[in-house]
Amino acid sequence: MKSITLKEKHRHKLPMGILSMALLPDGVGLVAGCMDGVYLTSIDKSREPKLLYSHGNYVSSVVSLGGDTIVSAGYDGTARWFDLAEQKLTDSVKLHDFWSWDMTASPDGKHLASVTGQYLAGGYKYEPQEESEPSIRVVDVASKQIVHSLPHVPSVQSVAISPDNQFVAAGNLMGEVRIYRIADGELVSQWTTSDFTSWGIIKSHCYLGGIFAMQFSRDGKHLLLAGMGPMRDPMAGNGKQLWQKWDWQAAEPKMIDQTHEGDAGEGLMETLAVHPSGEMFAMGGRLRGGDWNVALFDMQTGDRMAILKLGFRATEATFTPDGKHLVIVGTQGQPSKPKPKGDGFPDFGRVEVFAIESEAT
């Protein structure tokens, strides 16, 4: 087993809270999806943050398609194409009537997948109301046409595409996962885990939680899910920091590992990232109680390998292509008071980079 140390290398701030990010092909440039738009910056502070463009609302996701093209999605329900070389928007496609909660690109850059949906009580048991629009949209990048509109149960909050570009997975508030084949839109796997969903019995009665992040393993055989374990008080946020690893290709999908006893505190986990080697993964989010809000785990054994207590909400994590660094973005609260003298709000977006140092034990 390797002993891992995460050593801080860089940190800087952006004016607004960061909800998503993507590294550019050079491995240094970074585009950040923020509450007021998409920023261009870098992981080493060599590039002063610059606001490139905005959506009509928060930017929930941003991806790089290689070269100079990036695509973002937001709470305005659109996907927007931007050319970094020409510094201009080139296209906008309406995907949803409601928010885009999450969007991802296939590894080959040929497809985008975005998920949406609003949880509304459908009956006296507070069961979710049926979707008012397809919860999953798959877009052909070349033509910018929606090629699949796929059903799920709202709200659908996370999406991932398999490493071989063949399958799209989506998870919702009720812990239901559906996996579709991109070629023909056929449903190939479906299951529900109740471990990520709470039914509140204190202060308010409602469902809360869900699967907030998902990633396929590098070999595509397993699907990682992240969120928060059940809690009795929906307002407390004190559920267990939870990940699960599923064999989704089995005749009956099977959970084969999850956060080990003693490894978790309390808080909502919002991001997963798989190391380029496939040997470990990172999970991060908000801290309610405990000693970490970002941690590395061994992919094979599930053992926790390293932890970070950042002091801010980690909204997205990724590894640099060479696997030597872990990049984390997020938000340090949300300022309620402007700076003195009317200079706007304090900068509350965060970018932090950690070197991954390991040695055999």
C-alpha positions as CSV (number, residue, x, y, z in Angstrom):
1,M,0.0,0.0,0.0
2,K,1.2,3.5,-0.8
3,S,1.4,6.3,1.8
4,I,0.0,9.5,0.2
5,T,0.7,13.0,1.2
6,L,-1.1,16.0,-0.3
7,K,1.2,19.1,-0.3
8,E,-0.3,22.5,-1.1
9,K,1.4,24.0,-4.2
10,H,-0.9,26.9,-5.3
11,R,-4.0,28.7,-4.1
12,H,-5.8,31.8,-5.4
13,K,-9.3,33.3,-5.4
14,L,-11.9,34.2,-8.0
15,P,-14.5,36.9,-7.5
16,M,-17.5,34.6,-7.4
17,G,-18.2,31.1,-6.0
18,I,-17.1,28.3,-8.3
19,L,-19.5,25.4,-9.0
20,S,-17.5,23.6,-11.7
21,M,-14.3,23.6,-13.7
22,A,-12.3,22.0,-16.5
23,L,-8.6,21.8,-17.2
24,L,-7.5,22.9,-20.6
25,P,-5.4,20.7,-22.9
26,D,-2.1,22.3,-21.7
27,G,-2.8,21.0,-18.2
28,V,-2.3,24.5,-16.7
29,G,-5.2,26.6,-18.0
30,L,-8.5,26.2,-16.1
31,V,-12.0,27.4,-17.0
32,A,-14.3,27.9,-14.0
33,G,-18.1,27.8,-14.0
34,C,-19.1,30.4,-11.5
35,M,-22.3,32.0,-10.2
36,D,-21.9,35.0,-12.6
37,G,-20.4,33.3,-15.6
38,V,-17.4,31.4,-16.9
39,Y,-13.8,32.5,-16.0
40,L,-10.5,31.7,-17.6
41,T,-7.6,31.3,-15.1
42,S,-4.8,28.8,-14.4
43,I,-3.8,26.3,-11.7
44,D,-0.5,28.1,-11.0
45,K,-1.7,31.7,-10.8
46,S,0.2,32.5,-14.0
47,R,-3.0,33.8,-15.6
48,E,-5.1,36.6,-14.0
49,P,-8.7,35.4,-13.8
50,K,-10.9,36.8,-16.6
51,L,-14.7,36.7,-17.0
52,L,-15.3,35.3,-20.5
53,Y,-19.1,35.3,-20.7
54,S,-22.3,34.7,-18.7
55,H,-25.4,32.5,-18.7
56,G,-28.8,33.8,-17.6
57,N,-28.1,32.2,-14.2
58,Y,-25.5,30.2,-12.3
59,V,-23.1,28.1,-14.4
60,S,-23.3,24.5,-13.1
61,S,-20.9,22.8,-15.5
62,V,-18.1,23.5,-17.9
63,V,-16.1,21.1,-20.1
64,S,-13.2,21.3,-22.5
65,L,-13.6,19.6,-25.9
66,G,-9.9,19.9,-26.7
67,G,-8.4,22.6,-28.8
68,D,-9.9,26.0,-28.1
69,T,-13.5,24.9,-27.5
70,I,-15.3,24.9,-24.2
71,V,-19.0,24.2,-23.4
72,S,-20.9,25.3,-20.3
73,A,-24.3,24.6,-19.0
74,G,-26.3,26.5,-16.4
75,Y,-29.4,27.1,-14.4
76,D,-30.9,28.8,-17.5
77,G,-31.2,25.3,-19.1
78,T,-28.8,26.1,-22.0
79,A,-25.5,24.8,-23.2
80,R,-23.1,27.5,-24.6
81,W,-20.1,27.0,-26.9
82,F,-17.2,29.4,-26.6
83,D,-14.0,29.7,-28.7
84,L,-11.0,30.6,-26.5
85,A,-8.9,31.7,-29.5
86,E,-11.5,34.0,-30.9
87,Q,-12.8,35.0,-27.5
88,K,-16.4,34.7,-28.5
89,L,-19.6,32.7,-28.0
90,T,-20.2,30.6,-31.1
91,D,-23.4,28.7,-30.2
92,S,-26.2,28.2,-27.7
93,V,-28.6,25.3,-27.4
94,K,-31.7,25.1,-25.3
95,L,-31.5,21.7,-23.4
96,H,-34.0,22.0,-20.6
97,D,-36.9,24.2,-19.3
98,F,-35.5,23.8,-15.8
99,W,-31.9,23.9,-14.6
100,S,-29.1,21.9,-15.9
101,W,-27.9,20.3,-12.7
102,D,-24.9,18.6,-14.3
103,M,-23.3,18.2,-17.7
104,T,-20.4,16.1,-18.9
105,A,-18.6,15.3,-22.2
106,S,-17.7,11.9,-23.5
107,P,-13.9,11.2,-23.5
108,D,-13.8,11.3,-27.3
109,G,-15.5,14.7,-27.3
110,K,-18.4,13.6,-29.6
111,H,-21.3,13.8,-27.1
112,L,-22.5,15.9,-24.2
113,A,-25.0,14.7,-21.6
114,S,-27.0,17.0,-19.3
115,V,-29.5,16.3,-16.6
116,T,-32.4,18.3,-15.1
117,G,-35.5,18.1,-13.0
118,Q,-37.4,19.6,-10.1
119,Y,-38.6,17.5,-7.2
120,L,-42.3,18.2,-6.7
121,A,-44.5,16.1,-4.5
122,G,-46.7,13.9,-6.6
123,G,-49.1,12.7,-3.9
124,Y,-49.9,12.5,-0.2
125,K,-46.8,10.3,0.4
126,Y,-44.6,13.0,-1.1
127,E,-43.6,10.6,-3.9
128,P,-41.8,12.5,-6.7
129,Q,-44.1,13.9,-9.4
130,E,-43.5,12.5,-12.9
131,E,-41.1,14.5,-15.1
132,S,-42.5,17.4,-17.1
133,E,-39.7,17.1,-19.6
134,P,-37.1,14.4,-20.4
135,S,-34.6,14.4,-17.5
136,I,-31.5,13.5,-19.7
137,R,-30.5,15.1,-22.9
138,V,-27.7,13.7,-25.1
139,V,-26.2,16.1,-27.6
140,D,-24.1,15.3,-30.7
141,V,-21.3,17.8,-30.5
142,A,-20.6,18.1,-34.2
143,S,-24.2,18.9,-35.2
144,K,-25.2,20.4,-31.8
145,Q,-28.4,18.5,-32.1
146,I,-30.1,16.6,-29.3
147,V,-29.9,13.0,-30.3
148,H,-31.6,11.4,-27.2
149,S,-34.1,12.6,-24.7
150,L,-34.2,10.0,-22.0
151,P,-36.6,9.5,-19.1
152,H,-35.8,9.4,-15.4
153,V,-37.5,10.4,-12.1
154,P,-36.7,14.1,-11.2
155,S,-34.7,15.6,-9.8
156,V,-31.7,14.1,-11.7
157,Q,-28.6,15.7,-10.2
158,S,-25.5,13.8,-11.6
159,V,-24.4,12.3,-14.9
160,A,-21.3,10.4,-16.2
161,I,-20.2,8.9,-19.5
162,S,-18.2,5.6,-19.6
163,P,-14.5,5.7,-20.6
164,D,-15.4,3.8,-23.9
165,N,-17.9,6.5,-24.8
166,Q,-20.7,3.9,-25.0
167,F,-22.9,4.5,-21.9
168,V,-24.4,7.4,-20.1
169,A,-25.3,7.1,-16.4
170,A,-27.6,9.4,-14.4
171,G,-28.6,9.4,-10.7
172,N,-31.4,11.2,-8.9
173,L,-32.6,12.4,-5.5
174,M,-34.3,9.1,-4.7
175,G,-31.0,7.1,-5.2
176,E,-32.1,5.7,-8.6
177,V,-29.5,5.1,-11.2
178,R,-30.2,4.5,-14.9
179,I,-27.6,3.7,-17.5
180,Y,-28.4,4.0,-21.2
181,R,-26.5,3.0,-24.3
182,I,-25.7,6.1,-26.3
183,A,-25.8,4.5,-29.7
184,D,-29.5,3.6,-29.6
185,G,-30.8,5.1,-26.3
186,E,-31.6,1.7,-24.8
187,L,-31.8,1.3,-21.0
188,V,-29.2,-1.3,-20.1
189,S,-29.1,-1.1,-16.3
190,Q,-31.2,0.3,-13.5
191,W,-31.3,0.1,-9.7
192,T,-32.1,2.1,-6.6
193,T,-30.1,2.6,-3.4
194,S,-31.9,4.3,-0.6
195,D,-28.6,5.1,1.2
196,F,-28.3,8.6,-0.3
197,T,-31.9,9.8,0.4
198,S,-33.4,11.1,3.6
199,W,-37.0,11.4,4.7
200,G,-37.1,14.2,7.2
201,I,-39.1,13.8,10.4
202,I,-37.7,16.8,12.3
203,K,-38.5,20.4,11.4
204,S,-39.9,19.5,8.0
205,H,-41.2,16.5,6.3
206,C,-39.7,16.1,2.8
207,Y,-37.2,14.1,0.8
208,L,-33.6,15.4,0.7
209,G,-30.3,14.3,-0.6
210,G,-29.7,12.1,-3.6
211,I,-26.7,11.1,-5.7
212,F,-24.7,14.3,-6.3
213,A,-21.7,12.9,-8.2
214,M,-20.8,9.8,-10.2
215,Q,-17.8,8.5,-12.1
216,F,-17.0,5.3,-13.9
217,S,-13.8,3.5,-13.0
218,R,-11.0,3.7,-15.7
219,D,-11.8,0.2,-16.9
220,G,-15.5,1.0,-17.1
221,K,-16.5,-2.0,-15.0
222,H,-17.6,-0.1,-11.9
223,L,-19.6,3.0,-11.2
224,L,-18.8,5.2,-8.2
225,L,-21.6,7.2,-6.5
226,A,-21.3,10.1,-4.0
227,G,-23.6,12.0,-1.7
228,M,-24.6,11.9,1.9
229,G,-26.1,9.2,4.1
230,P,-29.5,9.4,5.6
231,M,-30.4,11.9,8.4
232,R,-33.5,12.5,10.4
233,D,-33.4,16.3,10.2
234,P,-33.2,17.5,6.5
235,M,-31.9,20.9,7.6
236,A,-29.0,19.6,9.6
237,G,-26.7,18.3,6.8
238,N,-25.3,15.8,9.3
239,G,-25.5,12.6,7.2
240,K,-22.4,10.4,6.6
241,Q,-19.9,11.4,3.9
242,L,-20.8,8.6,1.6
243,W,-19.4,6.9,-1.5
244,Q,-20.5,3.6,-3.0
245,K,-18.9,1.4,-5.7
246,W,-21.3,-0.7,-7.9
247,D,-20.8,-3.5,-10.4
248,W,-23.3,-2.1,-12.8
249,Q,-22.8,-4.8,-15.5
250,A,-23.9,-7.7,-13.3
251,A,-27.3,-9.3,-14.1
252,E,-28.5,-7.7,-10.8
253,P,-26.3,-4.6,-10.2
254,K,-24.5,-5.1,-6.9
255,M,-22.9,-2.7,-4.4
256,I,-19.4,-4.1,-3.8
257,D,-17.9,-1.4,-1.5
258,Q,-18.7,1.8,0.3
259,T,-17.2,4.3,2.8
260,H,-15.5,2.2,5.4
261,E,-16.5,2.4,9.0
262,G,-14.5,5.1,10.8
263,D,-13.4,6.8,7.6
264,A,-16.3,9.3,7.4
265,G,-17.5,12.4,9.2
266,E,-20.6,14.3,8.3
267,G,-21.4,16.4,5.2
268,L,-22.7,16.4,1.6
269,M,-20.2,15.0,-0.9
270,E,-20.6,16.8,-4.3
271,T,-17.6,15.6,-6.5
272,L,-15.7,12.5,-7.5
273,A,-12.6,12.3,-9.6
274,V,-10.7,9.1,-10.7
275,H,-6.9,9.3,-10.9
276,P,-5.4,8.8,-14.4
277,S,-3.8,5.5,-13.2
278,G,-7.2,4.2,-12.0
279,E,-5.7,3.2,-8.7
280,M,-7.4,5.8,-6.5
281,F,-10.2,8.4,-6.5
282,A,-11.0,11.6,-4.7
283,M,-14.3,12.6,-3.1
284,G,-15.1,16.1,-1.8
285,G,-17.8,18.4,-0.7
286,R,-19.1,20.2,2.3
287,L,-18.1,19.5,5.9
288,R,-20.7,19.4,8.7
289,G,-18.6,17.5,11.3
290,G,-15.3,15.6,11.2
291,D,-11.7,16.1,10.1
292,W,-11.9,16.2,6.3
293,N,-14.0,17.4,3.4
294,V,-11.7,16.0,0.6
295,A,-10.2,12.6,0.8
296,L,-8.3,10.1,-1.5
297,F,-9.4,6.4,-1.5
298,D,-7.8,3.3,-2.9
299,M,-9.9,2.1,-5.8
300,Q,-9.3,-1.6,-5.1
301,T,-9.5,-1.8,-1.3
302,G,-11.6,1.3,-0.6
303,D,-9.1,2.3,2.1
304,R,-8.8,6.0,2.9
305,M,-5.3,7.2,1.8
306,A,-5.2,11.0,2.5
307,I,-7.4,13.8,3.8
308,L,-7.8,17.5,3.5
309,K,-9.8,19.9,5.7
310,L,-10.0,22.9,3.4
311,G,-12.2,25.4,5.2
312,F,-14.4,25.9,2.2
313,R,-17.0,23.9,0.2
314,A,-15.3,21.8,-2.5
315,T,-17.6,21.7,-5.5
316,E,-15.3,20.0,-8.0
317,A,-12.0,18.1,-8.0
318,T,-9.9,16.7,-10.8
319,F,-6.4,15.3,-11.3
320,T,-4.0,16.8,-13.8
321,P,-3.4,14.5,-16.8
322,D,0.1,13.5,-15.5
323,G,-1.6,12.4,-12.2
324,K,0.9,14.5,-10.1
325,H,-1.6,17.1,-8.8
326,L,-5.1,17.3,-7.4
327,V,-7.0,20.4,-8.3
328,I,-9.9,21.5,-6.2
329,V,-12.3,24.4,-6.7
330,G,-15.2,25.7,-4.5
331,T,-16.7,28.5,-2.6
332,Q,-15.9,30.1,0.8
333,G,-19.5,30.7,1.9
334,Q,-21.5,33.3,0.1
335,P,-20.9,36.9,1.4
336,S,-23.9,38.7,2.6
337,K,-22.2,42.1,3.1
338,P,-20.3,44.1,0.4
339,K,-16.8,45.4,1.0
340,P,-16.6,48.9,2.6
341,K,-16.7,51.8,0.2
342,G,-19.0,49.9,-2.2
343,D,-16.2,47.9,-3.8
344,G,-18.4,44.8,-4.3
345,F,-18.4,41.5,-2.5
346,P,-15.2,39.9,-1.2
347,D,-13.7,37.3,-3.6
348,F,-15.2,34.0,-2.4
349,G,-14.2,31.5,-5.2
350,R,-11.3,29.2,-4.4
351,V,-8.8,27.3,-6.5
352,E,-6.3,25.1,-4.7
353,V,-3.7,22.7,-6.1
354,F,-2.0,19.9,-4.2
355,A,1.0,17.8,-5.2
356,I,0.4,14.1,-4.7
357,E,3.5,12.6,-3.0
358,S,3.6,8.9,-2.4
359,E,5.9,6.3,-1.0
360,A,5.6,2.5,-0.4
361,T,5.0,1.4,3.2
